[in-house]
PDB file of C-alpha atoms and ligand atoms in Angstrom:
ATOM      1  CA  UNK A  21       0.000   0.000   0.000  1.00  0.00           C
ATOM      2  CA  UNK A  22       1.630   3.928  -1.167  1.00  0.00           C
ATOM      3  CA  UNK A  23       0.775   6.107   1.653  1.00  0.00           C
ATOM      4  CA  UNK A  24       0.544   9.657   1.591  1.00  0.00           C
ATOM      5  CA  UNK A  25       4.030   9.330   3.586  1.00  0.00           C
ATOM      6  CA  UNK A  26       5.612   7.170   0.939  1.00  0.00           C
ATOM      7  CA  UNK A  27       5.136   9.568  -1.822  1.00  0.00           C
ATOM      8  CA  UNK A  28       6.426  12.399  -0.373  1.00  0.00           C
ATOM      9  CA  UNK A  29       9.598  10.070   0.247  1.00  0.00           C
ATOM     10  CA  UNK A  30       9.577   8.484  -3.344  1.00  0.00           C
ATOM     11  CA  UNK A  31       9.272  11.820  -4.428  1.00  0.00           C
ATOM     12  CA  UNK A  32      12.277  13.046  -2.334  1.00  0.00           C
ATOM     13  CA  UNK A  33      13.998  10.506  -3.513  1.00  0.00           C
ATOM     14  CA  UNK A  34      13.547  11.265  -7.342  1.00  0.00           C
ATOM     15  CA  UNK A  35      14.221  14.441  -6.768  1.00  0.00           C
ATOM     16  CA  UNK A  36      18.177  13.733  -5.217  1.00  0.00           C
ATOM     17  CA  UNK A  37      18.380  10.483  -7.458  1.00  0.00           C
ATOM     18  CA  UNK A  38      17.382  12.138 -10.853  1.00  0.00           C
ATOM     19  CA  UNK A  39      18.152  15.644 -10.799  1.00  0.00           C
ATOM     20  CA  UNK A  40      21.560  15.150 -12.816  1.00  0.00           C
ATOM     21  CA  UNK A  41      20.026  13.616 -15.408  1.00  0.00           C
ATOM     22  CA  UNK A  42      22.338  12.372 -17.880  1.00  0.00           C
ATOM     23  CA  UNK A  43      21.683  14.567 -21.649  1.00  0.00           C
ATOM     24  CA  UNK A  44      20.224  12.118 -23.913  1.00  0.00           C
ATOM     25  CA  UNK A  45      20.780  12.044 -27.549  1.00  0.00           C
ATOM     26  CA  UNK A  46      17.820  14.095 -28.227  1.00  0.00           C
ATOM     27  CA  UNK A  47      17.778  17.899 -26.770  1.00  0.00           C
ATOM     28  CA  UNK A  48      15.540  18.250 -23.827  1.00  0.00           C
ATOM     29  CA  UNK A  49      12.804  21.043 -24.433  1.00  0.00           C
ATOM     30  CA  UNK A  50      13.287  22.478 -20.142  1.00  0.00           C
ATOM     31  CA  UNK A  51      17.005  22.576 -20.730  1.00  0.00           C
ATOM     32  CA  UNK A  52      16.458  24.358 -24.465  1.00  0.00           C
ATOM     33  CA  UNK A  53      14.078  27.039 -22.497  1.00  0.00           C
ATOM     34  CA  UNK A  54      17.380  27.425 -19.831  1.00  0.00           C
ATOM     35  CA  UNK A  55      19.471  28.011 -22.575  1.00  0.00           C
ATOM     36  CA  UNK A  56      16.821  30.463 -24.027  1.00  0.00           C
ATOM     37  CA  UNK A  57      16.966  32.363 -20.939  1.00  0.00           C
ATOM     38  CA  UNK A  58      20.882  31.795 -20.577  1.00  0.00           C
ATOM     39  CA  UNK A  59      21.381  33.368 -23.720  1.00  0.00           C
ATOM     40  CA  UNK A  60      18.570  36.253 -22.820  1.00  0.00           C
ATOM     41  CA  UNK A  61      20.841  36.667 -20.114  1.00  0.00           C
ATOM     42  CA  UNK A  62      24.364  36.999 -21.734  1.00  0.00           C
ATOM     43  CA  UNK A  63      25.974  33.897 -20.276  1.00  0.00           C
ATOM     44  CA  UNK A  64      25.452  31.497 -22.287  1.00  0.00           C
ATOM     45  CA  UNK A  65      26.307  31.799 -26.638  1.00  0.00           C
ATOM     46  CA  UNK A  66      26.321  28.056 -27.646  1.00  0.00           C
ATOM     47  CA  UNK A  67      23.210  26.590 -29.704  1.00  0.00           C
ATOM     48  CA  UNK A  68      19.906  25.890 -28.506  1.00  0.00           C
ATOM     49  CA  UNK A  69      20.130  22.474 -28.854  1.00  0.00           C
ATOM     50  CA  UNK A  70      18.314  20.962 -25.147  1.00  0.00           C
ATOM     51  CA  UNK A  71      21.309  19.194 -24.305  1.00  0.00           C
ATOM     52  CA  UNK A  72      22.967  19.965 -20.479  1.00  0.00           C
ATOM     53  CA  UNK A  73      26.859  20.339 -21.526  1.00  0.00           C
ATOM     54  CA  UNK A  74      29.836  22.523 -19.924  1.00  0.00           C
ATOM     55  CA  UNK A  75      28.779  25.143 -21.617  1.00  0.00           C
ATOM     56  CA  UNK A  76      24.909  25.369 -20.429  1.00  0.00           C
ATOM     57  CA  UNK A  77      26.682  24.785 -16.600  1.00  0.00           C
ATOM     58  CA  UNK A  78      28.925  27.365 -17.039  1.00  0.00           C
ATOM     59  CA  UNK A  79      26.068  29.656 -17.972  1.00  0.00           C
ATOM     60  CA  UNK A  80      23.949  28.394 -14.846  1.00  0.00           C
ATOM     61  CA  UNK A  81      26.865  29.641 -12.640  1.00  0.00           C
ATOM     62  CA  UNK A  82      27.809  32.836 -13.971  1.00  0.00           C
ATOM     63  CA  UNK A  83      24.161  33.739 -13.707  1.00  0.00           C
ATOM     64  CA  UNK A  84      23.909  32.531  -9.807  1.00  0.00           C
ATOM     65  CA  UNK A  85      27.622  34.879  -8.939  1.00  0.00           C
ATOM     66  CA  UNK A  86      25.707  37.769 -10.509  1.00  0.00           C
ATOM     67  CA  UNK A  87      22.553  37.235  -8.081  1.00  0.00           C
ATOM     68  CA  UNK A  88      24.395  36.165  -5.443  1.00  0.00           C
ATOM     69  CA  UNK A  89      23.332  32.389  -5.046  1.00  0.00           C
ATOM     70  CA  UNK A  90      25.526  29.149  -4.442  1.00  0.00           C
ATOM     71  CA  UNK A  91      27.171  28.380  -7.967  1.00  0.00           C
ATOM     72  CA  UNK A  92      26.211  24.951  -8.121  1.00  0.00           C
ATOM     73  CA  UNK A  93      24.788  24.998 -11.887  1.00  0.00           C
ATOM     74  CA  UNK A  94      21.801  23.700 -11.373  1.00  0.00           C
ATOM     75  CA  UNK A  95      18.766  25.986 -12.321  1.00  0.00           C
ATOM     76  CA  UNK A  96      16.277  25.777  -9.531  1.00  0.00           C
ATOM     77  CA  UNK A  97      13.544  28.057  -8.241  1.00  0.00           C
ATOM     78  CA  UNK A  98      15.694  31.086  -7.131  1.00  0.00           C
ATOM     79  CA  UNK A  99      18.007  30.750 -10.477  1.00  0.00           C
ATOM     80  CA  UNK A 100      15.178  30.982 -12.669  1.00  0.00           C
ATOM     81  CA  UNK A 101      14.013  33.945 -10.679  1.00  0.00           C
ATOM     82  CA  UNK A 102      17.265  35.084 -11.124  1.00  0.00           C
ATOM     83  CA  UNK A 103      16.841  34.645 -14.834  1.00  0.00           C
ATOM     84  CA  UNK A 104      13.640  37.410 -15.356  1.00  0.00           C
ATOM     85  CA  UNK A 105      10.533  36.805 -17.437  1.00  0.00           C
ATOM     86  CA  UNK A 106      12.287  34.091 -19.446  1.00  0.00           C
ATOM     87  CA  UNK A 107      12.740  31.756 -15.863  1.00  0.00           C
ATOM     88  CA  UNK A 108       8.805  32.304 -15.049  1.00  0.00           C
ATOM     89  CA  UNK A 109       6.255  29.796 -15.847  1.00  0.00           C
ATOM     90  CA  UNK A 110       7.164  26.190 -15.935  1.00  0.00           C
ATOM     91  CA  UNK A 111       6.050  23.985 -19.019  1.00  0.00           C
ATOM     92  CA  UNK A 112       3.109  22.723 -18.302  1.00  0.00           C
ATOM     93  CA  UNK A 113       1.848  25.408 -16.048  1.00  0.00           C
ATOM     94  CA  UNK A 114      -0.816  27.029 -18.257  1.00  0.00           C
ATOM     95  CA  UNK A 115      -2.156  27.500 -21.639  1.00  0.00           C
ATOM     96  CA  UNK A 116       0.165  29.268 -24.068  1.00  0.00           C
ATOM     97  CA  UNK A 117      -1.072  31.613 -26.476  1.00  0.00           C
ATOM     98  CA  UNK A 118       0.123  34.384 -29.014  1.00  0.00           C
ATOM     99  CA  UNK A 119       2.220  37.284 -26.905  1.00  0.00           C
ATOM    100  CA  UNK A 120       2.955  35.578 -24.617  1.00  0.00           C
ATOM    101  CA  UNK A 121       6.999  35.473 -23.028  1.00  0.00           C
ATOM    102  CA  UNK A 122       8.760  32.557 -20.691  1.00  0.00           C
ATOM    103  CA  UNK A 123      10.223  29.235 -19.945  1.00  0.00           C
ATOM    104  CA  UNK A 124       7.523  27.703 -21.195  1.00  0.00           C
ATOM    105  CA  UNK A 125       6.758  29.289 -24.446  1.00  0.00           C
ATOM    106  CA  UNK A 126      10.993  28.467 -25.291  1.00  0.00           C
ATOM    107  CA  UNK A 127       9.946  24.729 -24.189  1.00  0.00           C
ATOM    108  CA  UNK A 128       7.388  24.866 -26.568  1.00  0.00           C
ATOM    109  CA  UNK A 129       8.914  26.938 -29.904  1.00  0.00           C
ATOM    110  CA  UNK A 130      11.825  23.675 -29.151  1.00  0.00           C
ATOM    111  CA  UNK A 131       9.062  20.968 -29.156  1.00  0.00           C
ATOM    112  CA  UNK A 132       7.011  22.435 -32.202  1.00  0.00           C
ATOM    113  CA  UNK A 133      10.636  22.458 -33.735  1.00  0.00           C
ATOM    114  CA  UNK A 134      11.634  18.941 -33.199  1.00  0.00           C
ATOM    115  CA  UNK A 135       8.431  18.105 -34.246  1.00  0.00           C
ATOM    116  CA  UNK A 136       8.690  19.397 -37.869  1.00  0.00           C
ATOM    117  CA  UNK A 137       7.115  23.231 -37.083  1.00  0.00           C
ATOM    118  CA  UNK A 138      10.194  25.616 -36.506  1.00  0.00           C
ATOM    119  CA  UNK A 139       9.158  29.204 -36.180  1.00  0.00           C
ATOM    120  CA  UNK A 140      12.477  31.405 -36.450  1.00  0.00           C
ATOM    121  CA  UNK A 141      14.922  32.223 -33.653  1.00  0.00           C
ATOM    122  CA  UNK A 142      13.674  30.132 -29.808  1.00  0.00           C
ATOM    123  CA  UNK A 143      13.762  33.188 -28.252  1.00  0.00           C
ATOM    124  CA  UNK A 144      10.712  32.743 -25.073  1.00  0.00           C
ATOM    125  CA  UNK A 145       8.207  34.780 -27.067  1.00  0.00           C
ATOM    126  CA  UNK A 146       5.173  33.713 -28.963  1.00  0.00           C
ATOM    127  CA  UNK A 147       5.091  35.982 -31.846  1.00  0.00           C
ATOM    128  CA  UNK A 148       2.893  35.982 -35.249  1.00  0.00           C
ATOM    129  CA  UNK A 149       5.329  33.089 -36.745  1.00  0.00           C
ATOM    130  CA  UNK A 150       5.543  31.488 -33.676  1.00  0.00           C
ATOM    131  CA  UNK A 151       1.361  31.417 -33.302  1.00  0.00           C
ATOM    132  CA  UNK A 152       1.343  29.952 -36.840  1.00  0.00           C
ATOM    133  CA  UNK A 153       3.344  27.251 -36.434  1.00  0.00           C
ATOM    134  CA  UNK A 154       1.212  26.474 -33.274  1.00  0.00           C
ATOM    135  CA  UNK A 155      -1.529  26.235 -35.547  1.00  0.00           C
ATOM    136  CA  UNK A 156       0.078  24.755 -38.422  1.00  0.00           C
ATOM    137  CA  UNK A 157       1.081  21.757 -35.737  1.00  0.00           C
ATOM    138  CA  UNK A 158      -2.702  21.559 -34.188  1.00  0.00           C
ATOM    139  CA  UNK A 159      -4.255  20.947 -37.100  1.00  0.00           C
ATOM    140  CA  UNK A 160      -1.229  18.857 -38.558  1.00  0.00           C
ATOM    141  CA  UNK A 161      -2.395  16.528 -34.992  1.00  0.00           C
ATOM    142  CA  UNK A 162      -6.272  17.089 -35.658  1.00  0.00           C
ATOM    143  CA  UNK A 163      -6.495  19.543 -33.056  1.00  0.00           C
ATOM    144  CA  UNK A 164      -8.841  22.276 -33.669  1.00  0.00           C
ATOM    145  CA  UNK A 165      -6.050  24.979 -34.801  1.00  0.00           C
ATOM    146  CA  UNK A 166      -7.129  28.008 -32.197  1.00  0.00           C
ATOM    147  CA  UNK A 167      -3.421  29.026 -31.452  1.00  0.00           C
ATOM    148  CA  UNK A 168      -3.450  27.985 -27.746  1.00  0.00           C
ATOM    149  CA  UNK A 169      -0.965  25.561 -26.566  1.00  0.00           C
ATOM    150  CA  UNK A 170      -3.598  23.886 -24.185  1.00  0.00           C
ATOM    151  CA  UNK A 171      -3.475  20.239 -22.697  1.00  0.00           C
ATOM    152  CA  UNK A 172      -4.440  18.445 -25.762  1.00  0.00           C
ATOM    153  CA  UNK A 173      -1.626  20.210 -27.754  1.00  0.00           C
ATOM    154  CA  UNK A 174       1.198  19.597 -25.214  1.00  0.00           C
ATOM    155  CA  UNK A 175      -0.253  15.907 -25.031  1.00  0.00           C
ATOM    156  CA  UNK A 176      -0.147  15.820 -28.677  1.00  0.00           C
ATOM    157  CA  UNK A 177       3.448  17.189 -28.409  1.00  0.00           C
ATOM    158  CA  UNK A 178       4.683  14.095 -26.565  1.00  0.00           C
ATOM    159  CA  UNK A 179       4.614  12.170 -28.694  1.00  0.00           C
ATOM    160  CA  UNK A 180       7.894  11.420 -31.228  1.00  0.00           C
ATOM    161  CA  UNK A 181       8.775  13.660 -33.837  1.00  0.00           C
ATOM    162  CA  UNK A 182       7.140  12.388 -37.169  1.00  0.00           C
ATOM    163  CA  UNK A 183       9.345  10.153 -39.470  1.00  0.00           C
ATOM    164  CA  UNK A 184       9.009   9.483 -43.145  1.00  0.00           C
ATOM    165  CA  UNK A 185       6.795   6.530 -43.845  1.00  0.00           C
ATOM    166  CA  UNK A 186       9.511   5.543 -47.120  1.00  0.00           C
ATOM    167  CA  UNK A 187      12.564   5.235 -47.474  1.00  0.00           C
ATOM    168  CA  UNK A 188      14.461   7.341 -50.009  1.00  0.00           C
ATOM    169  CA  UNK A 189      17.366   7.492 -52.197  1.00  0.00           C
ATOM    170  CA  UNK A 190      19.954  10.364 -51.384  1.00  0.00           C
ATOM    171  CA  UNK A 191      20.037  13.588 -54.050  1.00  0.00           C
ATOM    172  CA  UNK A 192      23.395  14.107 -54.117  1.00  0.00           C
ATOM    173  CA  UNK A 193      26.879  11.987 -53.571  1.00  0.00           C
ATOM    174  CA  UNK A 194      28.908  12.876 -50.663  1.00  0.00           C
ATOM    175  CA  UNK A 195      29.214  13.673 -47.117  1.00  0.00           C
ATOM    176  CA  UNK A 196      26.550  15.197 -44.820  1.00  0.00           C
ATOM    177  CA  UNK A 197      27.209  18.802 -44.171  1.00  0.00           C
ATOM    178  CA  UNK A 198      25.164  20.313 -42.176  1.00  0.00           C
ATOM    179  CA  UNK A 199      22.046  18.190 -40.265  1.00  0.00           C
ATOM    180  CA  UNK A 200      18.665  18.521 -39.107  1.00  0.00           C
ATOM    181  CA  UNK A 201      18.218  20.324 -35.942  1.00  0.00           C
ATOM    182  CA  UNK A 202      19.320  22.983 -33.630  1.00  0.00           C
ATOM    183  CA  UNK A 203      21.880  25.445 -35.006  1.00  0.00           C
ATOM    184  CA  UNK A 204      22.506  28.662 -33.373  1.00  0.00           C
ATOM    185  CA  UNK A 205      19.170  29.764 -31.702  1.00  0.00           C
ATOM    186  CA  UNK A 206      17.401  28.350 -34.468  1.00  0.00           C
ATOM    187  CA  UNK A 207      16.481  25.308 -35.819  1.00  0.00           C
ATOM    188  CA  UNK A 208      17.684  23.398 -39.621  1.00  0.00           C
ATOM    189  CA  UNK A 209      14.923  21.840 -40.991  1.00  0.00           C
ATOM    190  CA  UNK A 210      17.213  19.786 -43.740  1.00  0.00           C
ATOM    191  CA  UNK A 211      20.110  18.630 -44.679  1.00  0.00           C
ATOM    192  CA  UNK A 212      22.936  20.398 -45.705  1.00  0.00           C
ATOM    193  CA  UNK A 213      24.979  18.198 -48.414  1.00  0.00           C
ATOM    194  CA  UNK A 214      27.779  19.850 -49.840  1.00  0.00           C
ATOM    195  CA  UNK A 215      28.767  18.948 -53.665  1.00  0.00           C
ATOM    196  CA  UNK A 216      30.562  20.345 -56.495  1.00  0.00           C
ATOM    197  CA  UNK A 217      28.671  23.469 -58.533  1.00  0.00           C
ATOM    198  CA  UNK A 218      27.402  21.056 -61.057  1.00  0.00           C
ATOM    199  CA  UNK A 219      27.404  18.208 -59.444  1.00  0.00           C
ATOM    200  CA  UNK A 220      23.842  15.935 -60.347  1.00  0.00           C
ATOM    201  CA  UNK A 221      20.516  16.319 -57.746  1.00  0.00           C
ATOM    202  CA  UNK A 222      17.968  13.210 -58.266  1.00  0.00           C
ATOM    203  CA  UNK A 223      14.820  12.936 -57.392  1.00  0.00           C
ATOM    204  CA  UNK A 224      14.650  11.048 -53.417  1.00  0.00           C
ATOM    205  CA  UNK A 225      11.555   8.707 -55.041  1.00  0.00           C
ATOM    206  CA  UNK A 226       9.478   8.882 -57.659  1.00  0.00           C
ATOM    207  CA  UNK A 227       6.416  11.221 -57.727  1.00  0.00           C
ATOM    208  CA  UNK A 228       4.900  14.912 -59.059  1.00  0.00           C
ATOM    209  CA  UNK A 229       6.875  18.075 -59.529  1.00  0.00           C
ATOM    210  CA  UNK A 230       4.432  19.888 -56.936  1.00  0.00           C
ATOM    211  CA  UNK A 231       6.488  23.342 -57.651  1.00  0.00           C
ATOM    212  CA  UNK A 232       9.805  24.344 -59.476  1.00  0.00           C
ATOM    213  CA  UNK A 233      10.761  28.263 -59.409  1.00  0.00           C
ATOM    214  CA  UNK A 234      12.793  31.027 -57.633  1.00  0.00           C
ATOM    215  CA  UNK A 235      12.880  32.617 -54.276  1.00  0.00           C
ATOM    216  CA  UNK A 236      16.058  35.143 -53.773  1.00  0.00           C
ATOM    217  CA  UNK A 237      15.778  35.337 -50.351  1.00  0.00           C
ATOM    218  CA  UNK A 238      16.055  31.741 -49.100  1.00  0.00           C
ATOM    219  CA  UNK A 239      16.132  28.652 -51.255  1.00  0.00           C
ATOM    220  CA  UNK A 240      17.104  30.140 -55.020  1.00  0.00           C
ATOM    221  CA  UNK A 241      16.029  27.771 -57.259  1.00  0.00           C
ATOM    222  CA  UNK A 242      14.261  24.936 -55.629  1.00  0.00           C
ATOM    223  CA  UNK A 243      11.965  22.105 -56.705  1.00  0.00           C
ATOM    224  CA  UNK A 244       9.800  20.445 -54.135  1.00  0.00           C
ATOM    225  CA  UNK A 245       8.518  16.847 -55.114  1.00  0.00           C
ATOM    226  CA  UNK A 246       5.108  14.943 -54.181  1.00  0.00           C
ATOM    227  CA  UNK A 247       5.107  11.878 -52.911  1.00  0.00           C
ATOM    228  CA  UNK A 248       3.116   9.051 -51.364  1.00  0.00           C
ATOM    229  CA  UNK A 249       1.545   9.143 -48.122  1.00  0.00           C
ATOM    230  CA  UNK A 250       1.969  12.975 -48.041  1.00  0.00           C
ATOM    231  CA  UNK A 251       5.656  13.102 -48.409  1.00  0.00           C
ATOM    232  CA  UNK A 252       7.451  15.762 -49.686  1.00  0.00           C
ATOM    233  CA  UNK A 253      10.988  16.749 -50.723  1.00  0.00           C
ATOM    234  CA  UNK A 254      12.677  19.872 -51.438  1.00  0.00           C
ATOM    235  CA  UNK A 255      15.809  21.063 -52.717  1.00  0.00           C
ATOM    236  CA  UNK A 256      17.381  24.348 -53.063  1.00  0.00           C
ATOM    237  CA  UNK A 257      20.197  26.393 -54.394  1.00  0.00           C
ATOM    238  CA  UNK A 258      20.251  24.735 -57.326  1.00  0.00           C
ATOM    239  CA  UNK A 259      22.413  26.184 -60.180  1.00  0.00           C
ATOM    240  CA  UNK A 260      20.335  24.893 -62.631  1.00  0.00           C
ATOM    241  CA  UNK A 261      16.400  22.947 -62.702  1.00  0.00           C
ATOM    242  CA  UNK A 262      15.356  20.721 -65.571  1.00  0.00           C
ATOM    243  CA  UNK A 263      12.007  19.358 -64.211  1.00  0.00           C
ATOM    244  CA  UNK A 264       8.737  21.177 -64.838  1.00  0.00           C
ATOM    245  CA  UNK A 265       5.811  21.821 -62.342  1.00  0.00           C
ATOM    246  CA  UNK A 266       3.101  19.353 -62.893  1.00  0.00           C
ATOM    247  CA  UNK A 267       5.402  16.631 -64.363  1.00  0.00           C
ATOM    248  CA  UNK A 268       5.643  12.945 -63.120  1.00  0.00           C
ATOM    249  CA  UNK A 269       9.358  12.095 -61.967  1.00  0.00           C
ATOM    250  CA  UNK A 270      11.087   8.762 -61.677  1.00  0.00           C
ATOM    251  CA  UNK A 271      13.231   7.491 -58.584  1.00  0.00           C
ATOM    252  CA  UNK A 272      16.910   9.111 -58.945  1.00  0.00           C
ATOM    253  CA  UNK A 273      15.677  11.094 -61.763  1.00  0.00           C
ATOM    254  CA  UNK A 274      17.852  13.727 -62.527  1.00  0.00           C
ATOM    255  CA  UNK A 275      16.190  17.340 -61.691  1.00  0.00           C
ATOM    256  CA  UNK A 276      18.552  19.877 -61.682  1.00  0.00           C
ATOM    257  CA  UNK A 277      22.587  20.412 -60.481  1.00  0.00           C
ATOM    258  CA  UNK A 278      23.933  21.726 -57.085  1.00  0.00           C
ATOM    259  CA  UNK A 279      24.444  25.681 -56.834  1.00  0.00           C
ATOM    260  CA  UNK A 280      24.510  28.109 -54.681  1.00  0.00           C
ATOM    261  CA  UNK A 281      21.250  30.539 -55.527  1.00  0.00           C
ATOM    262  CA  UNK A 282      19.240  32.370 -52.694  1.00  0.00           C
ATOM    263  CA  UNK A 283      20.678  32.492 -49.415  1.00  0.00           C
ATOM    264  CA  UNK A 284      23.561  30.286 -49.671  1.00  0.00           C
ATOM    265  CA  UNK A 285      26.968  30.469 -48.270  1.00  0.00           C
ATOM    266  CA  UNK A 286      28.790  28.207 -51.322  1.00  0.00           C
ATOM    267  CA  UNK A 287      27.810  25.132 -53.254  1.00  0.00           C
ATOM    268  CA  UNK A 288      25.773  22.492 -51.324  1.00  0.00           C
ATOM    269  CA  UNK A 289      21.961  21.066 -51.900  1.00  0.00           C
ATOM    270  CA  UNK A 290      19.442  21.950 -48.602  1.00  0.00           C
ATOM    271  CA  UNK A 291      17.822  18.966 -48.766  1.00  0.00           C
ATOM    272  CA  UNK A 292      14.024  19.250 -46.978  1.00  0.00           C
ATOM    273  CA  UNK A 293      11.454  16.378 -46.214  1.00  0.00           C
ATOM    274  CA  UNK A 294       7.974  16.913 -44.891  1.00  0.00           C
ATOM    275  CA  UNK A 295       5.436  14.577 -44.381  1.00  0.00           C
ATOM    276  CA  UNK A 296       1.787  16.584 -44.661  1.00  0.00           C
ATOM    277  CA  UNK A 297       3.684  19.854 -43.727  1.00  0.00           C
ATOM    278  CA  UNK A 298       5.909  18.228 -40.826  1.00  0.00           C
ATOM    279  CA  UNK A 299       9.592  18.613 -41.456  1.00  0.00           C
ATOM    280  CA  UNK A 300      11.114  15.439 -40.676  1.00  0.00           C
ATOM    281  CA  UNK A 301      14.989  14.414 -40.413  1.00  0.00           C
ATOM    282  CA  UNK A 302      16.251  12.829 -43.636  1.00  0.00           C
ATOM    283  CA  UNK A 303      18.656  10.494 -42.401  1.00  0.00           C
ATOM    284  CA  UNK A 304      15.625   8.678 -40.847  1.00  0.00           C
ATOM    285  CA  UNK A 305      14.813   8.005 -44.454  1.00  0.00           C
ATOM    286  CA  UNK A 306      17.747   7.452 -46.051  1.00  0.00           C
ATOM    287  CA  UNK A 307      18.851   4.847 -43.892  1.00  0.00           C
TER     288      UNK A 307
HETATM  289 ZN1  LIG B  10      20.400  24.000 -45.189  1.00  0.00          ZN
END
């Protein structure tokens, strides 16, 4: 029989056992919403990523020497009071909606993130982008899309990120670049795979040219590809495109060659896939 007694020990006892969790593979969204804060704060300029390194403790302690608290790294009640508007409100602790600013809303712009609905920089603050991605993610789950991060939307955020439901054949030969996830404060919603100016991009699987075109301030010339089951792939920067919109593609089709158009830094194909709107992480589905 648990008595009343019991919990409160069991309890005590999580607390000691557990509290230095060990950082598991995939970021943690309370730690990214410390790091949010740590970097609100000055102390902290590594990447959002939800993992507890050096770094994240170091950040911890120089905020407790400037309020006066034990250094001990660990972000309890009176550091995150320490830490302002971006320490208040726990995950969990209410319903989040547009304009609204704290621990919680950085817990959620991570989770909406890992889950395939980045929204710009995690920055604690619920703004128009931020709202629509909310929404974008709610109805993605077959929530009714209101914009309020509720119960049913942080239940619906438990669960794992989305994968795709095929496998795929890689674009381009060569070595991963750049990966999907955290970077910075914000999040990569590709693959970055670095290649030749010139070098061949095929089609991932077969399927419809859903769009092929422009866009000078982010992917250049990109196609994006229709799929099965919802799927979708993108790629962008290309130096060159020679598949239309509308027309039916093979598997490892050729579709265009690697460039650098739009906002690029030098030669490499952002590689994108999205299952009904979701971004997913490629290497899931290219094996
Ligand atoms: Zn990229």
């Amino acid at each position: 029989m648990v008595t009343r007694a019991a919990i409160s020990v069991l309890a005590a006892l999580s607390a000691s056992v557990f509290a230095p969790a060990p950082a598991p593979a995939a970021g943690r969204a309370d730690v990214a919403a410390l790091q949010v804060a740590l970097r609100s704060a000055g102390t902290y300029a590594g990447t959002v990523d939800g993992v507890r390194g050096p770094a994240t403790v170091a950040g911890v302690r120089a905020v407790q020497r400037r309020a006066r608290l034990a250094a001990d790294g660990v972000a309890g009640p009176r550091t995150r009071r320490a830490l302002g508007r971006l320490g208040r409100h726990l995950y969990g602790t209410r319903a989040i909606s547009a304009g609204d600013v704290g621990w919680d809303v950085a817990a959620l712009q991570f989770k909406l993130a890992t889950h395939g609905f980045p929204s710009g920089p995690f920055d604690g603050a619920l703004g128009p982008r931020g709202a629509a991605a909310l929404r974008r993610f709610q109805a993605w789950a077959g929530l009714r899309a209101d914009g309020v991060a509720g119960r049913a939307t942080l239940r619906a955020l438990r669960a794992a990120p989305p994968r795709s439901p095929v496998r795929l054949l890689r674009p381009v030969r060569g070595v991963i670049g750049g990966g999907f996830g955290p970077r910075g404060d914000r999040f990569h919603a590709g693959l970055d795979l670095p290649a030749p100016q010139g070098t061949p991009v095929t089609t991932a699987g077969f399927g419809r040219v859903v769009y092929s075109g422009y866009q000078a301030a982010g992917w250049g010339n990109f196609v994006v590809i229709g799929h099965r089951f919802g799927l979708r792939t993108l790629y962008a920067h290309l130096s060159s495109i020679h598949v239309a919109t509308g027309e039916r593609v093979g598997t490892g089709q050729r579709l265009g060659r690697v460039g650098s158009t739009g906002r690029s830094a030098g030669p490499h194909l952002h590689f994108e896939v999205l299952l009904r709107g979701a971004s997913t992480d490629p290497r899931a589905a290219l094996g």
